[in-house]
Amino acid sequence: MAKSGIDARRKAAFEERNASYVARRDEIIRTAAHVFRERGYESATLRDVATVLDTDRASLYYYVGSKEELLQEIVRAAIGRDIEAAEAVLRSEVGTPEKIRALIRAMVTSYADNYPHMNVYMEDLGRIARQDSEWSVGIIEHLRTYESLVHTILARGHSDGTLRDDLPIELCALALFGMVNWMHRWYRPTLKWSTEKIAETFTEMYLGGYCVRP
């Protein structure tokens, strides 16, 4: 009964969207992202999150129902705007190389703006993909949609002659994802390189080998 009682209170508070409740819940999610990043999702516990927040584990249940819910919120925050950004790049009236430049900038910026949420998401993606839940299926569908958008951007470059058509689109897309997504292993806000410098470096490396030379 006690569990169902706190569940009902949490649901009511979430639906009411009181400003102080939302702010505290967001703080818990941000803290959990840092804890999961440092300890790994499997090893981290709600008690670890509560300790960092200087509270007890029971108090967290008013805001989140489980560690899994925290992970879901972290992932949702990390990927929520990615598809919108890729769609905007695809619609933009610039050449393919400039689309790729904008896409890489958006991908790198997502890591910076959503740190450490993106890091947690990428590190746990394999485990998420193995789950058989409505949520995990939705995440995989999101990934496929994003990959399809990137493939479409690259395909246009092959069609308009700005990208080398002797290089397979699928491999070039994988190279792009591998280059940027590896940021989860090393990116920190305290790095000596700015987000702009990282994006510029990645772009020059990528386009330098992929663009058709005049």
Short mmCIF file of C-alpha atoms in Angstrom, two decimals, residues 65-74:
data_model
loop_
_atom_site.label_atom_id
_atom_site.label_comp_id
_atom_site.label_asym_id
_atom_site.label_seq_id
_atom_site.Cartn_x
_atom_site.Cartn_y
_atom_site.Cartn_z
CA GLY A 65 9.88 5.50 -9.58
CA SER A 66 13.12 3.65 -10.24
CA LYS A 67 16.69 3.78 -11.46
CA GLU A 68 15.41 2.68 -14.87
CA GLU A 69 13.10 5.68 -15.01
CA LEU A 70 16.07 7.93 -14.31
CA LEU A 71 17.96 6.38 -17.23
CA GLN A 72 14.95 6.86 -19.49
CA GLU A 73 14.72 10.54 -18.55
CA ILE A 74 18.45 10.98 -19.12
#
